[in-house]
Amino acid sequence: MTQSAKSLTDQVTLTQFIIEQQRGLPDASGTFTLLLNNIVTACKQISHRVNRGALIGVLGSAGSENVQGEVQKKLDIITNDIMVKALDWGGHLGGMASEEIDDPIKIPKQYPKGKYLVLFDPLDGSSNIDINLTVGTIFSVLRCREGVEPETEDFLRKGSEQVCAGFVLYGPSTMLVLTTGNGVNGFTLDQDIGEFILTHRNMRIPEESSEFAINMSNQRFWEAPVKRYIDECIAGQEGPRGKNFNMRWVASLVADVYRILNRGGVFLYPYDLRDPERPGKLRLMYEANPMAFIIEQAGGLCSTGTERILDIKPHDIHQRVPLIFGSKNEIERLISYYQQPTDN
Ligand code: AFP
């Protein structure tokens, strides 16, 4: 057998990986594997649409706003429908919640209900879609009380209760990054055979780094700890950190998270004083919680600056939070700045 033929037969598919992981669990019934399979099928369909772009007329605005008051892209609506249609019939879910939809989505009466809840952002970073930058789907899985019709309250659970979180990145290649609470693994979609293949086993975020990601245009609204941290980075070798830093900002959370998982760094979308009523930009249930689960499982830290993201008790399914995460040593430093008295 040639070397390349041998390595092809050694490839581990996502399904094989999940089944092998679940085999070790005494209560595993296979339901979770089937649920994940449906999520992945939806993401493959989304990958196809995103990839075809202008050729199939899916780019541009839909002329509507979502529950957050944000302009919806056609693909926001299409990808939301794909997720719902792929998941509602399977019998694995008690209900779903989408960043694009006001209230939780009920399972149609004709289908059986199951023991999980799924929350998703069907197309994160969608304002980048028309300029052909990386976008993604983010999802979070919680357990559902069996035999109940879940209400909004049933979704309002701390991130630490998630049983699985993941995201699919539609970039130069389509990648799935996944955790079930036992480390983080990355899979690349082999378009020829339509399977996700394990390519990045046990991803770990380097503890040290010298790269930061923040939307600098908000600088004048930042609180003192963030100003101090970024000022010190920018001061470089001559400043208190004694080394030069680099900056990156894709404005697509999935892409920024993926970079940090691979080469370290920090991401900051902190609380800012633009609108004191608005606690942050990113959404707890659809963005912060799943990413926090992944980041912590890869050895990083994820916080609001004053509280661990996974410990937040949600009060609203669409609530926003400040979000700070990345390499452990850098995030610990920034959290320590929040703990010191400041002038504002
Ligand atoms: P969109 O989905 O509206 O493009 O927002 C993307 C996002 O929620 C997240 O993916 C980015 O990290 C962040 O917003 C970018 O925010 P700015 O537009 O303020 O840079």
Short mmCIF file of C-alpha atoms and ligand atoms in Angstrom, two decimals:
data_model
loop_
_atom_site.label_atom_id
_atom_site.label_comp_id
_atom_site.label_asym_id
_atom_site.label_seq_id
_atom_site.Cartn_x
_atom_site.Cartn_y
_atom_site.Cartn_z
CA MET A 1 0.00 0.00 0.00
CA THR A 2 1.33 3.46 -0.89
CA GLN A 3 1.87 5.98 1.89
CA SER A 4 -1.02 8.21 0.75
CA ALA A 5 -3.41 5.24 0.36
CA LYS A 6 -2.47 4.05 3.85
CA SER A 7 -3.04 7.47 5.43
CA LEU A 8 -6.46 7.69 3.74
CA THR A 9 -7.57 4.42 5.29
CA ASP A 10 -6.30 5.59 8.69
CA GLN A 11 -8.56 8.64 8.65
CA VAL A 12 -11.05 8.96 11.51
CA THR A 13 -14.46 10.34 10.55
CA LEU A 14 -16.47 12.49 12.94
CA THR A 15 -19.11 9.76 13.33
CA GLN A 16 -16.47 7.17 14.19
CA PHE A 17 -14.83 9.57 16.66
CA ILE A 18 -18.11 10.33 18.45
CA ILE A 19 -19.25 6.71 18.57
CA GLU A 20 -15.90 5.68 20.04
CA GLN A 21 -16.12 8.44 22.66
CA GLN A 22 -19.70 7.55 23.57
CA ARG A 23 -18.84 3.85 23.97
CA GLY A 24 -16.97 4.72 27.13
CA LEU A 25 -20.11 6.24 28.71
CA PRO A 26 -22.41 3.83 30.59
CA ASP A 27 -25.66 5.75 29.86
CA ALA A 28 -25.02 6.54 26.20
CA SER A 29 -27.96 5.42 24.05
CA GLY A 30 -26.75 6.76 20.71
CA THR A 31 -29.25 9.63 20.79
CA PHE A 32 -26.54 12.24 21.13
CA THR A 33 -24.63 10.80 18.16
CA LEU A 34 -27.78 11.04 16.02
CA LEU A 35 -28.43 14.61 17.17
CA LEU A 36 -24.88 15.63 16.32
CA ASN A 37 -25.25 13.93 12.96
CA ASN A 38 -28.28 16.12 12.18
CA ILE A 39 -26.43 19.28 13.24
CA VAL A 40 -23.54 18.29 10.99
CA THR A 41 -25.85 17.57 8.05
CA ALA A 42 -27.32 21.07 8.42
CA CYS A 43 -23.83 22.59 8.53
CA LYS A 44 -22.82 20.74 5.36
CA GLN A 45 -25.87 22.22 3.63
CA ILE A 46 -24.96 25.68 4.94
CA SER A 47 -21.36 25.20 3.79
CA HIS A 48 -22.66 24.42 0.30
CA ARG A 49 -24.87 27.55 0.19
CA VAL A 50 -22.12 29.82 1.55
CA ASN A 51 -19.66 28.37 -0.92
CA ARG A 52 -21.96 28.89 -3.93
CA GLY A 53 -22.70 32.48 -2.81
CA ALA A 54 -23.59 34.81 -5.65
CA LEU A 55 -23.96 31.87 -8.08
CA ILE A 56 -27.20 30.86 -6.38
CA GLY A 57 -28.34 34.37 -5.43
CA VAL A 58 -28.09 33.98 -1.64
CA LEU A 59 -25.99 37.07 -0.85
CA GLY A 60 -27.31 40.48 0.22
CA SER A 61 -29.84 41.79 2.71
CA ALA A 62 -33.24 40.26 3.30
CA GLY A 63 -34.78 43.65 4.08
CA SER A 64 -35.78 42.58 7.61
CA GLU A 65 -34.42 42.85 11.17
CA ASN A 66 -33.90 40.08 13.72
CA VAL A 67 -34.91 40.14 17.38
CA GLN A 68 -31.66 42.00 18.17
CA GLY A 69 -32.68 44.82 15.81
CA GLU A 70 -29.87 43.84 13.40
CA VAL A 71 -30.37 43.88 9.64
CA GLN A 72 -30.85 40.30 8.46
CA LYS A 73 -28.98 38.90 5.50
CA LYS A 74 -30.76 36.50 3.17
CA LEU A 75 -28.37 33.82 4.41
CA ASP A 76 -29.32 34.52 8.06
CA ILE A 77 -32.85 33.43 7.21
CA ILE A 78 -31.89 30.56 4.89
CA THR A 79 -29.39 29.09 7.36
CA ASN A 80 -31.85 29.40 10.26
CA ASP A 81 -34.41 27.43 8.23
CA ILE A 82 -31.82 24.80 7.35
CA MET A 83 -30.96 24.28 11.03
CA VAL A 84 -34.61 24.05 12.10
CA LYS A 85 -35.57 21.65 9.30
CA ALA A 86 -32.56 19.42 9.97
CA LEU A 87 -33.28 19.17 13.69
CA ASP A 88 -37.01 19.26 14.37
CA TRP A 89 -37.97 15.80 13.10
CA GLY A 90 -35.26 13.63 14.69
CA GLY A 91 -36.89 12.91 18.05
CA HIS A 92 -33.74 13.95 19.97
CA LEU A 93 -34.84 17.45 20.96
CA GLY A 94 -37.27 18.97 23.42
CA GLY A 95 -36.86 22.35 21.71
CA MET A 96 -34.47 24.77 20.04
CA ALA A 97 -33.52 28.41 20.32
CA SER A 98 -31.98 30.53 17.59
CA GLU A 99 -30.26 33.87 17.73
CA GLU A 100 -32.47 34.89 14.82
CA ILE A 101 -35.82 34.06 16.44
CA ASP A 102 -37.54 35.82 19.32
CA ASP A 103 -38.92 32.84 21.29
CA PRO A 104 -37.76 29.21 21.58
CA ILE A 105 -38.75 27.07 18.61
CA LYS A 106 -41.16 24.27 19.43
CA ILE A 107 -40.91 20.75 18.00
CA PRO A 108 -43.87 20.20 15.64
CA LYS A 109 -46.61 18.02 17.20
CA GLN A 110 -46.20 15.20 14.66
CA TYR A 111 -42.64 14.45 15.84
CA PRO A 112 -41.51 12.80 19.08
CA LYS A 113 -39.62 14.90 21.63
CA GLY A 114 -36.22 14.05 23.09
CA LYS A 115 -33.87 14.78 25.94
CA TYR A 116 -31.77 17.63 24.55
CA LEU A 117 -32.09 21.33 23.80
CA VAL A 118 -30.07 23.00 21.05
CA LEU A 119 -29.25 26.71 20.87
CA PHE A 120 -27.59 28.09 17.76
CA ASP A 121 -26.41 31.11 15.84
CA PRO A 122 -26.95 29.81 12.30
CA LEU A 123 -24.59 32.27 10.59
CA ASP A 124 -22.28 34.21 12.86
CA GLY A 125 -20.34 37.06 11.26
CA SER A 126 -22.95 37.36 8.54
CA SER A 127 -22.13 41.02 7.94
CA ASN A 128 -18.93 39.61 6.36
CA ILE A 129 -20.71 37.34 3.92
CA ASP A 130 -21.00 39.81 1.05
CA ILE A 131 -17.23 40.40 1.10
CA ASN A 132 -16.44 36.68 1.09
CA LEU A 133 -14.85 36.48 4.54
CA THR A 134 -15.07 33.57 6.94
CA VAL A 135 -18.42 33.04 8.67
CA GLY A 136 -19.68 30.19 10.83
CA THR A 137 -22.43 28.34 12.68
CA ILE A 138 -22.19 28.11 16.49
CA PHE A 139 -24.18 25.60 18.56
CA SER A 140 -24.68 24.62 22.17
CA VAL A 141 -26.41 21.49 23.54
CA LEU A 142 -28.12 21.30 26.93
CA ARG A 143 -30.14 18.55 28.57
CA CYS A 144 -33.91 18.93 28.60
CA ARG A 145 -36.24 17.82 31.37
CA GLU A 146 -37.95 14.80 29.83
CA GLY A 147 -41.67 14.82 29.19
CA VAL A 148 -42.10 18.62 29.39
CA GLU A 149 -42.77 21.20 26.71
CA PRO A 150 -39.75 23.43 27.35
CA GLU A 151 -40.44 27.08 28.08
CA THR A 152 -37.91 29.92 27.82
CA GLU A 153 -36.95 29.26 31.48
CA ASP A 154 -35.74 25.76 30.56
CA PHE A 155 -33.11 27.26 28.25
CA LEU A 156 -31.80 29.75 30.82
CA ARG A 157 -29.06 27.57 32.22
CA LYS A 158 -25.46 28.30 33.08
CA GLY A 159 -22.87 27.55 30.41
CA SER A 160 -21.25 25.05 32.77
CA GLU A 161 -24.30 22.80 32.19
CA GLN A 162 -23.63 22.42 28.44
CA VAL A 163 -23.10 18.82 27.31
CA CYS A 164 -21.60 19.83 23.98
CA ALA A 165 -20.59 22.96 22.12
CA GLY A 166 -19.14 23.49 18.71
CA PHE A 167 -18.81 25.68 15.70
CA VAL A 168 -18.40 25.17 11.99
CA LEU A 169 -16.17 27.58 10.15
CA TYR A 170 -16.91 28.29 6.49
CA GLY A 171 -13.50 29.51 5.36
CA PRO A 172 -10.91 28.35 2.82
CA SER A 173 -11.85 24.92 4.15
CA THR A 174 -14.95 24.02 6.15
CA MET A 175 -14.00 22.96 9.67
CA LEU A 176 -15.89 21.70 12.70
CA VAL A 177 -14.51 22.37 16.19
CA LEU A 178 -16.17 20.37 18.93
CA THR A 179 -16.12 19.67 22.64
CA THR A 180 -18.21 17.30 24.73
CA GLY A 181 -16.31 18.23 27.87
CA ASN A 182 -13.35 16.00 27.15
CA GLY A 183 -10.96 18.27 25.26
CA VAL A 184 -11.39 20.00 21.91
CA ASN A 185 -11.04 18.37 18.52
CA GLY A 186 -11.07 19.83 15.01
CA PHE A 187 -12.41 18.14 11.88
CA THR A 188 -12.00 19.23 8.26
CA LEU A 189 -14.78 18.61 5.72
CA ASP A 190 -13.54 16.43 2.89
CA GLN A 191 -15.77 17.83 0.14
CA ASP A 192 -15.10 14.81 -2.11
CA ILE A 193 -16.65 12.29 0.26
CA GLY A 194 -18.86 14.67 2.29
CA GLU A 195 -17.36 13.62 5.65
CA PHE A 196 -15.72 15.58 8.45
CA ILE A 197 -12.29 14.02 9.11
CA LEU A 198 -10.39 14.39 12.39
CA THR A 199 -7.45 16.66 11.55
CA HIS A 200 -6.76 18.57 14.78
CA ARG A 201 -6.71 16.24 17.77
CA ASN A 202 -6.80 17.66 21.32
CA MET A 203 -6.37 21.35 20.46
CA ARG A 204 -4.57 23.37 23.18
CA ILE A 205 -4.25 27.14 23.39
CA PRO A 206 -0.66 28.26 24.11
CA GLU A 207 -0.60 29.85 27.60
CA GLU A 208 1.68 32.68 26.49
CA SER A 209 0.97 34.88 23.49
CA SER A 210 1.63 38.28 22.01
CA GLU A 211 -1.40 38.86 19.79
CA PHE A 212 -4.61 40.69 20.68
CA ALA A 213 -7.97 41.08 18.93
CA ILE A 214 -10.25 43.99 19.70
CA ASN A 215 -12.32 46.49 17.71
CA MET A 216 -10.02 49.50 18.16
CA SER A 217 -12.68 51.92 16.88
CA ASN A 218 -14.41 51.57 20.27
CA GLN A 219 -11.27 52.62 22.16
CA ARG A 220 -12.71 55.86 23.53
CA PHE A 221 -15.56 53.95 25.20
CA TRP A 222 -13.45 51.30 26.98
CA GLU A 223 -13.20 50.94 30.75
CA ALA A 224 -9.87 51.54 32.50
CA PRO A 225 -8.69 47.88 32.80
CA VAL A 226 -9.09 47.30 29.05
CA LYS A 227 -7.45 50.64 28.18
CA ARG A 228 -4.51 49.74 30.42
CA TYR A 229 -4.10 46.24 28.98
CA ILE A 230 -4.19 47.42 25.35
CA ASP A 231 -1.98 50.47 26.02
CA GLU A 232 0.62 48.16 27.54
CA CYS A 233 0.47 45.83 24.52
CA ILE A 234 0.84 48.73 22.10
CA ALA A 235 3.79 50.16 24.06
CA GLY A 236 5.66 47.01 22.96
CA GLN A 237 9.27 46.32 23.80
CA GLU A 238 9.79 49.75 25.39
CA GLY A 239 6.67 49.42 27.58
CA PRO A 240 5.95 47.49 30.82
CA ARG A 241 5.42 44.20 28.94
CA GLY A 242 8.89 44.36 27.38
CA LYS A 243 7.79 42.71 24.13
CA ASN A 244 6.03 43.61 20.89
CA PHE A 245 2.42 42.59 20.26
CA ASN A 246 0.54 42.03 17.02
CA MET A 247 -3.13 42.83 16.40
CA ARG A 248 -5.79 40.90 14.44
CA TRP A 249 -9.56 41.53 14.17
CA VAL A 250 -11.62 39.53 11.68
CA ALA A 251 -15.00 40.74 13.09
CA SER A 252 -16.20 37.18 12.77
CA LEU A 253 -16.09 35.43 16.12
CA VAL A 254 -15.60 31.94 14.68
CA ALA A 255 -12.49 33.04 12.78
CA ASP A 256 -11.01 34.86 15.77
CA VAL A 257 -11.68 31.87 18.06
CA TYR A 258 -10.15 29.47 15.57
CA ARG A 259 -6.97 31.55 15.30
CA ILE A 260 -6.65 31.70 19.09
CA LEU A 261 -7.18 27.95 19.42
CA ASN A 262 -4.29 27.42 17.03
CA ARG A 263 -1.71 30.03 17.96
CA GLY A 264 -2.94 31.71 21.15
CA GLY A 265 -3.81 35.34 21.77
CA VAL A 266 -6.69 37.20 23.37
CA PHE A 267 -10.09 38.34 22.09
CA LEU A 268 -11.84 41.23 23.77
CA TYR A 269 -15.36 42.50 23.20
CA PRO A 270 -15.58 44.19 26.60
CA TYR A 271 -18.32 46.22 28.22
CA ASP A 272 -18.02 49.75 26.87
CA LEU A 273 -19.58 53.10 27.64
CA ARG A 274 -21.23 53.69 24.22
CA ASP A 275 -24.55 52.66 25.60
CA PRO A 276 -24.32 52.08 29.37
CA GLU A 277 -27.63 50.14 29.23
CA ARG A 278 -26.09 47.57 26.86
CA PRO A 279 -23.83 45.15 28.74
CA GLY A 280 -21.83 44.04 25.69
CA LYS A 281 -22.26 43.13 22.05
CA LEU A 282 -22.07 39.36 21.97
CA ARG A 283 -24.85 37.04 23.02
CA LEU A 284 -24.44 34.81 26.06
CA MET A 285 -26.47 31.81 24.93
CA TYR A 286 -25.47 31.65 21.26
CA GLU A 287 -21.89 32.94 21.25
CA ALA A 288 -20.27 33.39 24.66
CA ASN A 289 -21.34 30.13 26.34
CA PRO A 290 -20.42 27.72 23.54
CA MET A 291 -17.13 29.52 22.88
CA ALA A 292 -16.33 29.62 26.62
CA PHE A 293 -16.85 25.84 26.87
CA ILE A 294 -14.49 25.30 23.92
CA ILE A 295 -11.88 27.79 25.12
CA GLU A 296 -11.75 26.35 28.66
CA GLN A 297 -11.58 22.80 27.34
CA ALA A 298 -8.57 23.89 25.26
CA GLY A 299 -6.80 25.27 28.34
CA GLY A 300 -7.74 28.95 27.92
CA LEU A 301 -9.86 31.26 30.07
CA CYS A 302 -13.10 33.07 29.30
CA SER A 303 -14.57 35.87 31.40
CA THR A 304 -16.56 39.08 31.38
CA GLY A 305 -13.56 40.65 33.13
CA THR A 306 -15.22 40.20 36.51
CA GLU A 307 -17.02 36.84 36.20
CA ARG A 308 -16.36 33.46 34.55
CA ILE A 309 -18.67 33.25 31.52
CA LEU A 310 -19.69 29.64 32.29
CA ASP A 311 -20.91 30.69 35.79
CA ILE A 312 -23.38 33.35 34.58
CA LYS A 313 -27.02 32.55 35.41
CA PRO A 314 -28.89 33.85 32.35
CA HIS A 315 -32.02 36.00 32.75
CA ASP A 316 -32.88 36.48 29.08
CA ILE A 317 -32.43 34.10 26.16
CA HIS A 318 -31.02 36.91 23.98
CA GLN A 319 -28.94 38.64 26.67
CA ARG A 320 -25.59 40.19 25.77
CA VAL A 321 -22.39 39.98 27.79
CA PRO A 322 -18.88 41.42 27.77
CA LEU A 323 -16.60 38.68 26.38
CA ILE A 324 -12.89 38.30 27.04
CA PHE A 325 -11.03 35.07 26.32
CA GLY A 326 -7.83 33.44 25.17
CA SER A 327 -4.39 32.44 26.43
CA LYS A 328 -4.47 31.71 30.15
CA ASN A 329 -1.65 33.98 31.32
CA GLU A 330 -2.90 36.98 29.37
CA ILE A 331 -6.50 36.64 30.56
CA GLU A 332 -5.33 36.21 34.16
CA ARG A 333 -3.38 39.47 33.78
CA LEU A 334 -6.40 41.32 32.39
CA ILE A 335 -8.69 39.97 35.13
CA SER A 336 -6.15 41.19 37.70
CA TYR A 337 -6.45 44.71 36.20
CA TYR A 338 -10.23 44.54 36.77
CA GLN A 339 -9.54 43.72 40.43
CA GLN A 340 -7.37 46.80 40.97
CA PRO A 341 -8.95 50.15 41.88
CA THR A 342 -9.09 52.57 38.91
CA ASP A 343 -10.13 56.16 38.21
CA ASN A 344 -13.21 55.36 36.09
P1 AFP B 1 -22.52 39.89 12.64
O1 AFP B 1 -23.05 38.48 12.71
O2 AFP B 1 -23.60 40.94 12.65
O3 AFP B 1 -21.55 40.09 11.50
O4 AFP B 1 -21.70 40.14 14.00
C1 AFP B 1 -20.55 39.40 14.23
C2 AFP B 1 -20.22 39.43 15.68
O5 AFP B 1 -21.33 39.06 16.46
C3 AFP B 1 -19.03 38.53 16.01
O6 AFP B 1 -18.92 37.43 15.17
C4 AFP B 1 -17.84 39.47 15.89
O7 AFP B 1 -16.77 39.08 16.70
C5 AFP B 1 -18.40 40.81 16.29
O8 AFP B 1 -19.82 40.75 16.07
C6 AFP B 1 -17.80 41.93 15.50
O9 AFP B 1 -18.23 43.13 16.01
P2 AFP B 1 -17.86 44.56 15.32
O10 AFP B 1 -18.74 44.67 14.12
O11 AFP B 1 -18.16 45.57 16.38
O12 AFP B 1 -16.41 44.52 14.95
#
